[in-house]
Amino acid sequence: MGKLKDHQSTLAINQFNKSQVICENNSEECKIEKKKK
């Protein structure tokens, strides 16, 4: 069980990091992402 949870949180962190990069590269896309949350 623990391993699966670790994997899921790693994926979540990776997704977050990717969205941060997109945010820096494309501020318009960043605004859309922030509105979603």
PDB file of C-alpha atoms in Angstrom:
ATOM      1  CA  MET A   1       0.000   0.000   0.000  1.00  0.00           C
ATOM      2  CA  GLY A   2       2.696   2.470   0.997  1.00  0.00           C
ATOM      3  CA  LYS A   3       4.567   2.066  -2.272  1.00  0.00           C
ATOM      4  CA  LEU A   4       1.484   2.841  -4.352  1.00  0.00           C
ATOM      5  CA  LYS A   5       0.806   5.993  -2.354  1.00  0.00           C
ATOM      6  CA  ASP A   6       4.428   7.114  -2.762  1.00  0.00           C
ATOM      7  CA  HIS A   7       4.156   6.567  -6.506  1.00  0.00           C
ATOM      8  CA  GLN A   8       0.935   8.580  -6.723  1.00  0.00           C
ATOM      9  CA  SER A   9       2.404  11.498  -4.786  1.00  0.00           C
ATOM     10  CA  THR A  10       5.496  11.393  -7.022  1.00  0.00           C
ATOM     11  CA  LEU A  11       3.245  11.610 -10.078  1.00  0.00           C
ATOM     12  CA  ALA A  12       1.354  14.507  -8.514  1.00  0.00           C
ATOM     13  CA  ILE A  13       4.625  16.339  -7.823  1.00  0.00           C
ATOM     14  CA  ASN A  14       5.776  15.710 -11.408  1.00  0.00           C
ATOM     15  CA  GLN A  15       2.489  17.090 -12.758  1.00  0.00           C
ATOM     16  CA  PHE A  16       2.809  20.133 -10.506  1.00  0.00           C
ATOM     17  CA  ASN A  17       6.380  20.768 -11.668  1.00  0.00           C
ATOM     18  CA  LYS A  18       5.304  20.471 -15.313  1.00  0.00           C
ATOM     19  CA  SER A  19       2.470  22.947 -14.791  1.00  0.00           C
ATOM     20  CA  GLN A  20       4.929  25.339 -13.116  1.00  0.00           C
ATOM     21  CA  VAL A  21       7.188  25.191 -16.186  1.00  0.00           C
ATOM     22  CA  ILE A  22       4.240  25.784 -18.527  1.00  0.00           C
ATOM     23  CA  CYS A  23       3.253  28.666 -16.279  1.00  0.00           C
ATOM     24  CA  GLU A  24       6.686  30.296 -16.612  1.00  0.00           C
ATOM     25  CA  ASN A  25       6.805  29.787 -20.378  1.00  0.00           C
ATOM     26  CA  ASN A  26       3.243  30.842 -21.151  1.00  0.00           C
ATOM     27  CA  SER A  27       1.665  33.289 -18.724  1.00  0.00           C
ATOM     28  CA  GLU A  28      -1.690  33.137 -20.537  1.00  0.00           C
ATOM     29  CA  GLU A  29      -1.884  29.367 -20.048  1.00  0.00           C
ATOM     30  CA  CYS A  30      -0.844  29.938 -16.435  1.00  0.00           C
ATOM     31  CA  LYS A  31      -3.855  32.186 -15.824  1.00  0.00           C
ATOM     32  CA  ILE A  32      -6.152  29.495 -17.220  1.00  0.00           C
ATOM     33  CA  GLU A  33      -4.550  26.877 -14.927  1.00  0.00           C
ATOM     34  CA  LYS A  34      -5.028  29.104 -11.874  1.00  0.00           C
ATOM     35  CA  LYS A  35      -8.692  29.695 -12.713  1.00  0.00           C
ATOM     36  CA  LYS A  36      -9.276  25.914 -12.860  1.00  0.00           C
ATOM     37  CA  LYS A  37      -8.073  25.439  -9.278  1.00  0.00           C
TER      38      LYS A  37
END
